[in-house]
mmCIF file of C-alpha atoms in Angstrom:
data_model
loop_
_atom_site.group_PDB
_atom_site.id
_atom_site.type_symbol
_atom_site.label_atom_id
_atom_site.label_comp_id
_atom_site.label_asym_id
_atom_site.label_seq_id
_atom_site.Cartn_x
_atom_site.Cartn_y
_atom_site.Cartn_z
ATOM 1 C CA UNK S 1 -0.614 -2.972 -13.457
ATOM 2 C CA UNK S 2 -2.731 -5.876 -14.372
ATOM 3 C CA UNK S 3 -4.659 -7.546 -11.618
ATOM 4 C CA UNK S 4 -4.869 -11.258 -10.665
ATOM 5 C CA UNK S 5 -6.233 -13.324 -13.498
ATOM 6 C CA UNK S 6 -7.646 -16.965 -13.394
ATOM 7 C CA UNK S 7 -8.524 -19.327 -16.043
ATOM 8 C CA UNK S 8 -10.968 -20.742 -16.992
ATOM 9 C CA UNK S 9 -13.735 -18.746 -15.604
ATOM 10 C CA UNK S 10 -16.329 -21.488 -15.686
ATOM 11 C CA UNK S 11 -15.983 -25.248 -15.809
ATOM 12 C CA UNK S 12 -18.441 -28.064 -15.834
ATOM 13 C CA UNK S 13 -17.151 -31.530 -14.891
ATOM 14 C CA UNK S 14 -18.578 -34.987 -14.170
ATOM 15 C CA UNK S 15 -17.946 -36.821 -10.887
ATOM 16 C CA UNK S 16 -14.813 -38.755 -10.961
ATOM 17 C CA UNK S 17 -12.979 -36.544 -13.441
ATOM 18 C CA UNK S 18 -10.132 -34.240 -12.506
ATOM 19 C CA UNK S 19 -9.601 -30.534 -13.168
ATOM 20 C CA UNK S 20 -6.712 -28.086 -13.231
ATOM 21 C CA UNK S 21 -7.308 -24.395 -12.532
ATOM 22 C CA UNK S 22 -4.639 -21.547 -13.186
ATOM 23 C CA UNK S 23 -3.894 -18.279 -11.577
ATOM 24 C CA UNK S 24 -1.534 -15.541 -12.625
ATOM 25 C CA UNK S 25 -0.590 -13.154 -9.857
ATOM 26 C CA UNK S 26 0.019 -9.520 -9.906
ATOM 27 C CA UNK S 27 3.442 -8.868 -11.466
ATOM 28 C CA UNK S 28 6.049 -8.957 -8.717
ATOM 29 C CA UNK S 29 3.918 -10.929 -6.263
ATOM 30 C CA UNK S 30 5.551 -14.060 -5.004
ATOM 31 C CA UNK S 31 2.830 -15.488 -2.883
ATOM 32 C CA UNK S 32 -0.365 -17.121 -4.186
ATOM 33 C CA UNK S 33 -3.124 -18.446 -1.968
ATOM 34 C CA UNK S 34 -6.114 -20.511 -3.017
ATOM 35 C CA UNK S 35 -9.514 -20.437 -1.398
ATOM 36 C CA UNK S 36 -12.767 -22.313 -1.896
ATOM 37 C CA UNK S 37 -15.890 -20.340 -1.618
ATOM 38 C CA UNK S 38 -19.414 -22.018 -1.103
ATOM 39 C CA UNK S 39 -22.700 -20.585 0.276
ATOM 40 C CA UNK S 40 -22.509 -23.103 3.264
ATOM 41 C CA UNK S 41 -18.850 -22.895 4.191
ATOM 42 C CA UNK S 42 -17.901 -19.427 3.167
ATOM 43 C CA UNK S 43 -14.297 -18.744 2.256
ATOM 44 C CA UNK S 44 -11.992 -21.658 3.138
ATOM 45 C CA UNK S 45 -8.232 -21.628 2.866
ATOM 46 C CA UNK S 46 -6.877 -24.396 0.536
ATOM 47 C CA UNK S 47 -3.048 -23.690 0.375
ATOM 48 C CA UNK S 48 -0.398 -21.070 -0.072
ATOM 49 C CA UNK S 49 2.710 -21.168 -2.335
ATOM 50 C CA UNK S 50 5.592 -18.862 -1.961
ATOM 51 C CA UNK S 51 8.607 -19.083 -4.196
ATOM 52 C CA UNK S 52 7.559 -22.393 -5.730
ATOM 53 C CA UNK S 53 7.113 -23.942 -2.189
ATOM 54 C CA UNK S 54 3.988 -24.826 -0.369
ATOM 55 C CA UNK S 55 4.131 -22.747 2.764
ATOM 56 C CA UNK S 56 0.744 -23.624 4.248
ATOM 57 C CA UNK S 57 -2.059 -26.060 3.768
ATOM 58 C CA UNK S 58 -5.714 -26.005 4.835
ATOM 59 C CA UNK S 59 -7.949 -28.787 5.890
ATOM 60 C CA UNK S 60 -8.805 -30.235 2.556
ATOM 61 C CA UNK S 61 -8.337 -34.023 1.397
ATOM 62 C CA UNK S 62 -5.396 -34.935 -0.669
ATOM 63 C CA UNK S 63 -7.381 -34.883 -3.854
ATOM 64 C CA UNK S 64 -6.613 -31.022 -3.747
ATOM 65 C CA UNK S 65 -3.244 -30.258 -4.752
ATOM 66 C CA UNK S 66 -1.214 -27.360 -6.152
ATOM 67 C CA UNK S 67 1.968 -26.170 -7.515
ATOM 68 C CA UNK S 68 3.705 -22.826 -8.260
ATOM 69 C CA UNK S 69 6.042 -22.158 -11.135
ATOM 70 C CA UNK S 70 9.199 -19.997 -11.243
ATOM 71 C CA UNK S 71 7.268 -17.040 -12.713
ATOM 72 C CA UNK S 72 4.835 -17.262 -9.646
ATOM 73 C CA UNK S 73 1.889 -18.521 -11.680
ATOM 74 C CA UNK S 74 0.070 -21.217 -9.843
ATOM 75 C CA UNK S 75 -2.159 -24.208 -10.635
ATOM 76 C CA UNK S 76 -4.328 -26.204 -8.467
ATOM 77 C CA UNK S 77 -5.657 -29.700 -9.336
ATOM 78 C CA UNK S 78 -8.603 -31.525 -7.888
ATOM 79 C CA UNK S 79 -8.667 -35.269 -8.726
ATOM 80 C CA UNK S 80 -11.721 -37.637 -8.463
ATOM 81 C CA UNK S 81 -14.237 -34.819 -8.418
ATOM 82 C CA UNK S 82 -17.170 -35.157 -6.030
ATOM 83 C CA UNK S 83 -20.433 -33.244 -6.168
ATOM 84 C CA UNK S 84 -19.357 -31.323 -3.002
ATOM 85 C CA UNK S 85 -16.480 -29.815 -4.854
ATOM 86 C CA UNK S 86 -18.764 -27.644 -6.847
ATOM 87 C CA UNK S 87 -17.728 -24.026 -5.636
ATOM 88 C CA UNK S 88 -15.970 -20.823 -6.593
ATOM 89 C CA UNK S 89 -12.423 -21.232 -6.499
ATOM 90 C CA UNK S 90 -10.454 -17.998 -5.729
ATOM 91 C CA UNK S 91 -6.855 -17.236 -5.868
ATOM 92 C CA UNK S 92 -5.079 -14.262 -4.220
ATOM 93 C CA UNK S 93 -1.641 -12.865 -4.596
ATOM 94 C CA UNK S 94 0.511 -10.775 -2.402
ATOM 95 C CA UNK S 95 4.035 -9.424 -2.044
ATOM 96 C CA UNK S 96 3.968 -11.408 1.283
ATOM 97 C CA UNK S 97 7.469 -10.465 2.632
ATOM 98 C CA UNK S 98 6.926 -6.807 1.676
ATOM 99 C CA UNK S 99 3.249 -6.496 2.588
ATOM 100 C CA UNK S 100 0.454 -8.867 3.645
ATOM 101 C CA UNK S 101 -2.247 -7.353 1.515
ATOM 102 C CA UNK S 102 -3.844 -9.996 -0.671
ATOM 103 C CA UNK S 103 -5.761 -9.357 -3.932
ATOM 104 C CA UNK S 104 -8.154 -11.768 -5.308
ATOM 105 C CA UNK S 105 -8.680 -12.910 -8.953
ATOM 106 C CA UNK S 106 -12.144 -13.200 -10.414
ATOM 107 C CA UNK S 107 -12.435 -16.939 -9.486
ATOM 108 C CA UNK S 108 -13.228 -20.146 -11.343
ATOM 109 C CA UNK S 109 -16.774 -21.294 -10.973
ATOM 110 C CA UNK S 110 -16.645 -25.233 -11.008
ATOM 111 C CA UNK S 111 -19.828 -27.239 -11.234
ATOM 112 C CA UNK S 112 -19.574 -30.958 -10.765
ATOM 113 C CA UNK S 113 -22.526 -33.065 -12.098
ATOM 114 C CA UNK H 1 -5.897 -22.942 14.568
ATOM 115 C CA UNK H 2 -7.497 -19.513 14.226
ATOM 116 C CA UNK H 3 -11.179 -18.963 14.287
ATOM 117 C CA UNK H 4 -12.999 -15.843 13.271
ATOM 118 C CA UNK H 5 -16.578 -15.105 14.219
ATOM 119 C CA UNK H 6 -18.587 -12.437 12.536
ATOM 120 C CA UNK H 7 -21.799 -10.579 13.503
ATOM 121 C CA UNK H 8 -24.455 -9.832 12.240
ATOM 122 C CA UNK H 9 -25.068 -12.161 9.436
ATOM 123 C CA UNK H 10 -27.326 -9.651 7.817
ATOM 124 C CA UNK H 11 -27.700 -5.896 8.244
ATOM 125 C CA UNK H 12 -30.233 -3.552 6.754
ATOM 126 C CA UNK H 13 -29.785 0.278 7.105
ATOM 127 C CA UNK H 14 -31.300 3.438 5.726
ATOM 128 C CA UNK H 15 -29.202 5.383 3.375
ATOM 129 C CA UNK H 16 -27.059 7.893 5.212
ATOM 130 C CA UNK H 17 -27.103 5.912 8.435
ATOM 131 C CA UNK H 18 -24.042 4.125 9.841
ATOM 132 C CA UNK H 19 -23.288 0.500 9.687
ATOM 133 C CA UNK H 20 -21.100 -1.564 12.058
ATOM 134 C CA UNK H 21 -19.863 -5.045 11.553
ATOM 135 C CA UNK H 22 -17.971 -6.825 14.339
ATOM 136 C CA UNK H 23 -15.538 -9.723 14.336
ATOM 137 C CA UNK H 24 -13.773 -11.711 17.036
ATOM 138 C CA UNK H 25 -10.761 -13.858 16.688
ATOM 139 C CA UNK H 26 -9.200 -16.623 18.797
ATOM 140 C CA UNK H 27 -5.408 -16.556 18.178
ATOM 141 C CA UNK H 28 -3.643 -13.923 20.146
ATOM 142 C CA UNK H 29 -0.702 -14.090 17.690
ATOM 143 C CA UNK H 30 -2.920 -12.779 14.796
ATOM 144 C CA UNK H 31 -1.440 -9.483 13.619
ATOM 145 C CA UNK H 32 -3.151 -8.469 10.363
ATOM 146 C CA UNK H 33 -6.772 -7.892 9.888
ATOM 147 C CA UNK H 34 -8.148 -7.078 6.483
ATOM 148 C CA UNK H 35 -11.788 -6.411 5.463
ATOM 149 C CA UNK H 36 -13.228 -7.508 2.009
ATOM 150 C CA UNK H 37 -16.158 -6.373 0.131
ATOM 151 C CA UNK H 38 -17.833 -8.687 -2.292
ATOM 152 C CA UNK H 39 -20.581 -7.644 -4.504
ATOM 153 C CA UNK H 40 -22.816 -10.215 -6.232
ATOM 154 C CA UNK H 41 -20.816 -12.159 -8.955
ATOM 155 C CA UNK H 42 -17.616 -10.173 -8.232
ATOM 156 C CA UNK H 43 -14.321 -11.014 -6.612
ATOM 157 C CA UNK H 44 -13.655 -9.960 -3.035
ATOM 158 C CA UNK H 45 -12.145 -6.499 -2.851
ATOM 159 C CA UNK H 46 -9.755 -5.342 -0.130
ATOM 160 C CA UNK H 47 -11.321 -2.201 1.279
ATOM 161 C CA UNK H 48 -9.369 -1.588 4.454
ATOM 162 C CA UNK H 49 -7.018 -3.390 6.723
ATOM 163 C CA UNK H 50 -5.303 -2.864 10.128
ATOM 164 C CA UNK H 51 -2.179 -4.306 11.697
ATOM 165 C CA UNK H 52 -1.917 -5.256 15.295
ATOM 166 C CA UNK H 53 0.212 -2.268 16.342
ATOM 167 C CA UNK H 54 -2.521 0.150 15.358
ATOM 168 C CA UNK H 55 -5.750 0.753 17.142
ATOM 169 C CA UNK H 56 -7.779 2.578 14.546
ATOM 170 C CA UNK H 57 -7.431 3.363 10.700
ATOM 171 C CA UNK H 58 -9.805 5.432 8.567
ATOM 172 C CA UNK H 59 -10.307 5.851 4.851
ATOM 173 C CA UNK H 60 -12.963 8.291 4.013
ATOM 174 C CA UNK H 61 -16.284 6.915 4.999
ATOM 175 C CA UNK H 62 -14.864 3.601 6.339
ATOM 176 C CA UNK H 63 -12.858 2.894 9.347
ATOM 177 C CA UNK H 64 -11.615 -0.126 11.260
ATOM 178 C CA UNK H 65 -10.892 -0.474 14.989
ATOM 179 C CA UNK H 66 -8.968 -3.181 16.806
ATOM 180 C CA UNK H 67 -9.059 -4.096 20.411
ATOM 181 C CA UNK H 68 -6.207 -6.655 20.945
ATOM 182 C CA UNK H 69 -6.971 -7.233 24.545
ATOM 183 C CA UNK H 70 -10.559 -8.363 23.841
ATOM 184 C CA UNK H 71 -9.472 -9.906 20.385
ATOM 185 C CA UNK H 72 -12.057 -8.117 18.293
ATOM 186 C CA UNK H 73 -12.084 -5.741 15.492
ATOM 187 C CA UNK H 74 -14.948 -3.805 13.755
ATOM 188 C CA UNK H 75 -15.734 -2.166 10.548
ATOM 189 C CA UNK H 76 -17.536 1.221 10.599
ATOM 190 C CA UNK H 77 -19.196 2.630 7.498
ATOM 191 C CA UNK H 78 -20.609 6.097 7.800
ATOM 192 C CA UNK H 79 -23.095 7.887 5.566
ATOM 193 C CA UNK H 80 -23.994 4.748 3.826
ATOM 194 C CA UNK H 81 -24.941 4.722 0.088
ATOM 195 C CA UNK H 82 -26.866 2.171 -1.938
ATOM 196 C CA UNK H 83 -23.556 1.090 -3.682
ATOM 197 C CA UNK H 84 -22.301 0.018 -0.290
ATOM 198 C CA UNK H 85 -24.805 -2.887 -0.433
ATOM 199 C CA UNK H 86 -22.636 -6.137 -0.531
ATOM 200 C CA UNK H 87 -21.282 -9.011 1.475
ATOM 201 C CA UNK H 88 -18.450 -7.934 3.843
ATOM 202 C CA UNK H 89 -15.824 -10.393 5.119
ATOM 203 C CA UNK H 90 -13.473 -9.912 7.981
ATOM 204 C CA UNK H 91 -10.326 -11.926 8.085
ATOM 205 C CA UNK H 92 -7.296 -12.496 10.382
ATOM 206 C CA UNK H 93 -3.696 -13.634 9.603
ATOM 207 C CA UNK H 94 -1.123 -15.050 11.930
ATOM 208 C CA UNK H 95 2.443 -14.296 10.841
ATOM 209 C CA UNK H 96 3.548 -17.832 11.540
ATOM 210 C CA UNK H 97 0.965 -19.174 9.117
ATOM 211 C CA UNK H 98 2.446 -17.357 6.107
ATOM 212 C CA UNK H 99 -0.357 -15.572 4.086
ATOM 213 C CA UNK H 100 -3.115 -17.844 5.213
ATOM 214 C CA UNK H 101 -6.192 -15.810 5.953
ATOM 215 C CA UNK H 102 -9.054 -17.070 8.127
ATOM 216 C CA UNK H 103 -12.340 -15.582 7.155
ATOM 217 C CA UNK H 104 -15.482 -14.679 9.160
ATOM 218 C CA UNK H 105 -18.673 -15.939 7.707
ATOM 219 C CA UNK H 106 -19.681 -12.713 6.103
ATOM 220 C CA UNK H 107 -22.287 -9.983 6.641
ATOM 221 C CA UNK H 108 -24.740 -9.021 3.923
ATOM 222 C CA UNK H 109 -25.397 -5.374 4.124
ATOM 223 C CA UNK H 110 -28.332 -3.861 2.476
ATOM 224 C CA UNK H 111 -28.700 -0.070 2.181
ATOM 225 C CA UNK H 112 -32.263 1.050 1.543
ATOM 226 C CA UNK H 113 -32.568 4.258 -0.594
#
C-alpha cells in the first residue's frame, strides 16, 4: 500500500506571495492532519480534516488555511507569506475512527525569502 | 490545552547500552501516546505507541511504559545500535481533540560505536 505523499517537496517563495501544498493520504484513511516543523518550535499542529470537515485547528493565524476533498486528499494554503513561515510542512493520515495511528508524509520544505 | 514535556533534549550512549527518554503530559484526558523516530532529512516514523488502558508495550528492542497517575510515559531502547541514532519525539492525543497530536520537543539520541 502506498504511503502518504506530499507535493511539491521543495518550494522557494518571496514574502507576500501565497503557496498551496498538497497531501495524498494512505488509501482508505479519512483523516489528514498538518504540522509545521521548525528547529525552534518543533512540531506544531496546524489543523485536521476528517471527511472534508475541519475537525480541529491549532494556534496559527488565519493566513493558514486548508481543505479536504471527497477523495480525502488535502491541501493547505498560506497567504501573504512571511519569513517566519519557512519550515518543513508535514501531513499525516490515519483511519481515525478505526485506529489513531498517524503516518507522516515526506514533507514540503518551504523557504520564504 | 495539552502540554507535553520531553527529557533529555540530547542523549549519548555507547553501542549496546540502554537509552531511556521520558515525557510528561498535562491533560488527564489524553488517551493515546505515540513515539516517532526522525532521521536526518526523513519523515517522522511511528515506532511504537501505547493507549491509556495499557501500562507497558514491547516490540523487540523498544518498549514504552505509561504511568497515568503521574501522567508520564517513557521510551526504552535496549541493546542500542548506531542505526538507532536519530531524533525521537513523544506525543499525546486527547480523544475530544480528534487526531490532534501534541508533541514533545524531541530528544537527539547518538549511539557511539
